[in-house]
Amino acid sequence: MLYPVRKGLPFYHNLLVLKLAGYYPKSSNYNKKLFFYCLVCWMSLWTGTLWNLIILLYLSIQNKSSHGITEAMGYLIGNSSLALICLHFALKHQDWSHLMDALIDFQKYGKPPKFNTVQTNASKVGITFFKVLFCAAVMYCVLQVLLEEECEKKLTFGKTSCGMLLPTWFPASHAESKLAKRLLLIYQLLACWAIAPFTVIVSLVLQANEFIAYRIDHLKSLLRKVGSNENPDLQLHQFLAYVQYHHHIIRLCRKLNYVAKYTTGHVALTFVTVVACFGHHSIQEKSLQSLTYQATYVISMCILCYAGQNMQDQMRSIGDALYSSTWYNCSLKVQKMIPLVLLRTQQPIGLDAVPLGVFNYMLMVMVLKTTYSYMSFLSRTI
């Protein structure tokens, strides 16, 4: 059974967007061949913009087009990265479903306090991010169409991206055709819808991380009460239950890391090139579109780094909660087990950033420094 897309359940709004976009099946009984056939068709729609960008990049290198090399390269690598996020989510949708089922299973260890409030607030993050991105794309298209004539007056011969969502190459016979431009603009909007759900997927990582964090807070509140019961047998029984709860949380963290690694783990690898290219183009051309795209990529990276850092800090804080408890009032059997639990809490658990390590604040600082170096290199060479 797949995790249901039902109102009132956690992740509802996010999964609804992904289902409408074709990246999450309607149910476990849904025809798998039909699902993957639709997925291939959907991704083929985005591939059309990819080939157009490859042509632009080639013409830029050959000095046969006035489009910037950095702009074409930024869109090419950036859109490829965002499309891979959506594609990998679709391929791993069953693993995501199992993770979400495990995150809302409270039968054995109880439901953390204020969990419903977290569920409501977490759902708003991804949907707001998605709405802002897609509405910005639509508004940009409208502005491009309205300002198309003014744009063409300022451009030299050969620039054909006026009135378009993305830098676009046209064959010479269609370069002046308004109908061809409008049809291609609609095509680009559909392609934008094909990759826009990546924002929802990034927020899913954040939501799952927050749900795990509240389970950790619940465990820490229980560990602080270790030693409050005077019955040695009951102390041992409770402590063993807390250790099992800790192992359950570790399994949840590993499940989240597994699906996040295959879905969003490559973002850190492409971040430097994409942001450096758009940063250079924004400085040279003063392009608002490039700044918007750059901001979207930076926000996504910040969310992933925050989620990874939060997971590391929360898992380490379990040991602090146990150490600050009244463990000295526990029985000898419990006291002998406490050092083993403390050692287990010191083993780092986070979100893998393939192949650069793990998502955390140190990685964010490192990629920002590298991005600045790349921008300086591009400004001196291009």
mmCIF file of C-alpha atoms in Angstrom, residues 65-235:
data_model
loop_
_atom_site.group_PDB
_atom_site.id
_atom_site.type_symbol
_atom_site.label_atom_id
_atom_site.label_comp_id
_atom_site.label_asym_id
_atom_site.label_seq_id
_atom_site.Cartn_x
_atom_site.Cartn_y
_atom_site.Cartn_z
ATOM 1 C CA SER A 65 25.103 33.830 -31.196
ATOM 2 C CA SER A 66 24.986 36.791 -28.854
ATOM 3 C CA HIS A 67 23.668 34.698 -25.967
ATOM 4 C CA GLY A 68 26.058 34.406 -23.048
ATOM 5 C CA ILE A 69 27.896 31.162 -22.446
ATOM 6 C CA THR A 70 27.316 31.378 -18.700
ATOM 7 C CA GLU A 71 23.562 31.871 -19.081
ATOM 8 C CA ALA A 72 23.139 28.851 -21.360
ATOM 9 C CA MET A 73 25.404 26.719 -19.174
ATOM 10 C CA GLY A 74 23.593 27.777 -15.988
ATOM 11 C CA TYR A 75 20.173 26.871 -17.356
ATOM 12 C CA LEU A 76 21.466 23.630 -18.861
ATOM 13 C CA ILE A 77 23.053 22.317 -15.648
ATOM 14 C CA GLY A 78 20.420 23.818 -13.329
ATOM 15 C CA ASN A 79 17.381 22.487 -15.188
ATOM 16 C CA SER A 80 19.040 19.086 -15.548
ATOM 17 C CA SER A 81 19.622 18.974 -11.803
ATOM 18 C CA LEU A 82 16.032 19.968 -10.969
ATOM 19 C CA ALA A 83 14.624 17.439 -13.433
ATOM 20 C CA LEU A 84 16.757 14.703 -11.853
ATOM 21 C CA ILE A 85 15.248 15.525 -8.445
ATOM 22 C CA CYS A 86 11.746 14.964 -9.823
ATOM 23 C CA LEU A 87 12.771 11.857 -11.751
ATOM 24 C CA HIS A 88 14.560 10.269 -8.792
ATOM 25 C CA PHE A 89 11.555 10.946 -6.550
ATOM 26 C CA ALA A 90 9.293 9.144 -9.038
ATOM 27 C CA LEU A 91 11.678 6.185 -9.177
ATOM 28 C CA LYS A 92 11.945 6.049 -5.357
ATOM 29 C CA HIS A 93 8.279 6.831 -4.606
ATOM 30 C CA GLN A 94 7.770 3.498 -2.822
ATOM 31 C CA ASP A 95 10.683 4.188 -0.456
ATOM 32 C CA TRP A 96 9.271 7.663 0.221
ATOM 33 C CA SER A 97 5.891 6.050 0.910
ATOM 34 C CA HIS A 98 7.430 3.642 3.444
ATOM 35 C CA LEU A 99 9.229 6.525 5.157
ATOM 36 C CA MET A 100 6.044 8.593 5.473
ATOM 37 C CA ASP A 101 4.163 5.581 6.848
ATOM 38 C CA ALA A 102 6.877 5.095 9.471
ATOM 39 C CA LEU A 103 6.884 8.792 10.413
ATOM 40 C CA ILE A 104 3.183 8.792 11.348
ATOM 41 C CA ASP A 105 3.200 5.404 13.114
ATOM 42 C CA PHE A 106 2.799 6.252 16.827
ATOM 43 C CA GLN A 107 1.304 2.975 18.076
ATOM 44 C CA LYS A 108 4.410 1.717 19.868
ATOM 45 C CA TYR A 109 6.105 4.837 21.256
ATOM 46 C CA GLY A 110 3.290 7.375 21.460
ATOM 47 C CA LYS A 111 2.666 10.659 19.696
ATOM 48 C CA PRO A 112 4.979 13.599 20.476
ATOM 49 C CA PRO A 113 3.249 16.661 21.956
ATOM 50 C CA LYS A 114 2.350 19.532 19.569
ATOM 51 C CA PHE A 115 2.845 17.205 16.598
ATOM 52 C CA ASN A 116 -0.330 18.435 14.868
ATOM 53 C CA THR A 117 0.928 22.037 15.002
ATOM 54 C CA VAL A 118 4.217 20.997 13.395
ATOM 55 C CA GLN A 119 2.308 19.076 10.726
ATOM 56 C CA THR A 120 0.278 22.160 9.780
ATOM 57 C CA ASN A 121 3.226 24.557 9.703
ATOM 58 C CA ALA A 122 5.514 22.175 7.818
ATOM 59 C CA SER A 123 2.991 21.679 5.018
ATOM 60 C CA LYS A 124 2.848 25.411 4.349
ATOM 61 C CA VAL A 125 6.579 25.711 3.603
ATOM 62 C CA GLY A 126 6.706 23.589 0.476
ATOM 63 C CA ILE A 127 3.400 24.794 -0.950
ATOM 64 C CA THR A 128 4.353 28.459 -0.458
ATOM 65 C CA PHE A 129 7.736 27.865 -2.107
ATOM 66 C CA PHE A 130 6.059 26.071 -5.035
ATOM 67 C CA LYS A 131 3.371 28.741 -5.522
ATOM 68 C CA VAL A 132 5.910 31.575 -5.481
ATOM 69 C CA LEU A 133 8.141 29.829 -8.029
ATOM 70 C CA PHE A 134 5.401 28.899 -10.490
ATOM 71 C CA CYS A 135 3.554 32.238 -10.161
ATOM 72 C CA ALA A 136 6.860 34.045 -10.733
ATOM 73 C CA ALA A 137 7.386 32.021 -13.933
ATOM 74 C CA VAL A 138 3.884 32.881 -15.200
ATOM 75 C CA MET A 139 4.263 36.578 -14.329
ATOM 76 C CA TYR A 140 7.653 36.666 -16.040
ATOM 77 C CA CYS A 141 6.103 35.189 -19.199
ATOM 78 C CA VAL A 142 3.361 37.829 -19.193
ATOM 79 C CA LEU A 143 5.905 40.632 -18.746
ATOM 80 C CA GLN A 144 8.111 39.219 -21.506
ATOM 81 C CA VAL A 145 5.180 39.211 -23.935
ATOM 82 C CA LEU A 146 4.119 42.761 -22.980
ATOM 83 C CA LEU A 147 7.662 44.130 -23.293
ATOM 84 C CA GLU A 148 8.651 42.072 -26.339
ATOM 85 C CA GLU A 149 8.696 44.972 -28.849
ATOM 86 C CA GLU A 150 10.709 47.212 -26.538
ATOM 87 C CA CYS A 151 13.137 44.336 -25.925
ATOM 88 C CA GLU A 152 13.649 43.710 -29.657
ATOM 89 C CA LYS A 153 14.492 47.375 -30.280
ATOM 90 C CA LYS A 154 17.374 47.189 -27.811
ATOM 91 C CA LEU A 155 18.807 43.913 -29.066
ATOM 92 C CA THR A 156 21.241 43.348 -31.860
ATOM 93 C CA PHE A 157 20.525 40.899 -34.684
ATOM 94 C CA GLY A 158 20.627 37.280 -33.580
ATOM 95 C CA LYS A 159 19.071 37.568 -30.137
ATOM 96 C CA THR A 160 15.771 35.729 -30.270
ATOM 97 C CA SER A 161 14.810 35.246 -26.602
ATOM 98 C CA CYS A 162 12.538 38.287 -26.297
ATOM 99 C CA GLY A 163 9.095 37.203 -25.151
ATOM 100 C CA MET A 164 10.368 33.803 -23.947
ATOM 101 C CA LEU A 165 10.656 32.199 -20.520
ATOM 102 C CA LEU A 166 14.115 30.744 -21.245
ATOM 103 C CA PRO A 167 16.893 31.758 -23.657
ATOM 104 C CA THR A 168 15.703 30.269 -26.937
ATOM 105 C CA TRP A 169 17.232 29.507 -30.330
ATOM 106 C CA PHE A 170 14.989 29.679 -33.397
ATOM 107 C CA PRO A 171 15.698 28.460 -36.940
ATOM 108 C CA ALA A 172 16.207 31.389 -39.306
ATOM 109 C CA SER A 173 12.883 30.742 -41.074
ATOM 110 C CA HIS A 174 10.915 31.073 -37.786
ATOM 111 C CA ALA A 175 12.948 33.755 -36.014
ATOM 112 C CA GLU A 176 10.381 36.495 -36.719
ATOM 113 C CA SER A 177 7.237 34.367 -36.362
ATOM 114 C CA LYS A 178 5.001 35.529 -33.508
ATOM 115 C CA LEU A 179 2.967 32.304 -33.642
ATOM 116 C CA ALA A 180 6.088 30.151 -33.282
ATOM 117 C CA LYS A 181 7.202 32.204 -30.287
ATOM 118 C CA ARG A 182 3.813 31.950 -28.539
ATOM 119 C CA LEU A 183 3.609 28.205 -29.095
ATOM 120 C CA LEU A 184 7.147 27.732 -27.797
ATOM 121 C CA LEU A 185 6.370 29.958 -24.792
ATOM 122 C CA ILE A 186 3.450 27.667 -23.865
ATOM 123 C CA TYR A 187 5.769 24.690 -24.328
ATOM 124 C CA GLN A 188 8.309 26.271 -21.957
ATOM 125 C CA LEU A 189 5.619 26.890 -19.332
ATOM 126 C CA LEU A 190 4.654 23.205 -19.479
ATOM 127 C CA ALA A 191 8.323 22.287 -19.162
ATOM 128 C CA CYS A 192 8.516 24.592 -16.135
ATOM 129 C CA TRP A 193 5.606 22.678 -14.576
ATOM 130 C CA ALA A 194 7.567 19.469 -15.201
ATOM 131 C CA ILE A 195 10.461 20.599 -12.955
ATOM 132 C CA ALA A 196 8.726 23.048 -10.567
ATOM 133 C CA PRO A 197 7.667 20.234 -8.133
ATOM 134 C CA PHE A 198 11.318 19.948 -7.078
ATOM 135 C CA THR A 199 10.499 22.666 -4.513
ATOM 136 C CA VAL A 200 7.867 20.389 -2.959
ATOM 137 C CA ILE A 201 10.349 17.497 -2.839
ATOM 138 C CA VAL A 202 12.970 19.635 -1.093
ATOM 139 C CA SER A 203 10.358 20.698 1.471
ATOM 140 C CA LEU A 204 9.440 17.019 1.997
ATOM 141 C CA VAL A 205 12.986 16.449 3.232
ATOM 142 C CA LEU A 206 12.554 19.375 5.638
ATOM 143 C CA GLN A 207 9.158 18.142 6.882
ATOM 144 C CA ALA A 208 10.402 14.603 7.478
ATOM 145 C CA ASN A 209 13.380 16.067 9.338
ATOM 146 C CA GLU A 210 11.095 18.168 11.558
ATOM 147 C CA PHE A 211 8.916 15.150 12.369
ATOM 148 C CA ILE A 212 12.006 13.178 13.397
ATOM 149 C CA ALA A 213 13.211 16.138 15.473
ATOM 150 C CA TYR A 214 9.957 16.143 17.444
ATOM 151 C CA ARG A 215 10.336 12.434 18.088
ATOM 152 C CA ILE A 216 13.838 13.152 19.400
ATOM 153 C CA ASP A 217 12.444 15.875 21.695
ATOM 154 C CA HIS A 218 9.914 13.334 22.935
ATOM 155 C CA LEU A 219 12.668 10.813 23.637
ATOM 156 C CA LYS A 220 14.778 13.414 25.440
ATOM 157 C CA SER A 221 11.861 14.315 27.735
ATOM 158 C CA LEU A 222 11.560 10.617 28.622
ATOM 159 C CA LEU A 223 15.321 10.159 29.177
ATOM 160 C CA ARG A 224 15.430 13.102 31.597
ATOM 161 C CA LYS A 225 13.095 11.110 33.835
ATOM 162 C CA VAL A 226 15.494 8.157 34.059
ATOM 163 C CA GLY A 227 16.055 7.359 37.722
ATOM 164 C CA SER A 228 12.836 8.993 38.937
ATOM 165 C CA ASN A 229 11.281 5.568 39.570
ATOM 166 C CA GLU A 230 12.570 3.771 42.657
ATOM 167 C CA ASN A 231 11.650 0.260 41.477
ATOM 168 C CA PRO A 232 14.830 -1.279 39.893
ATOM 169 C CA ASP A 233 12.888 -3.715 37.691
ATOM 170 C CA LEU A 234 10.623 -0.958 36.403
ATOM 171 C CA GLN A 235 13.687 1.266 35.818
#
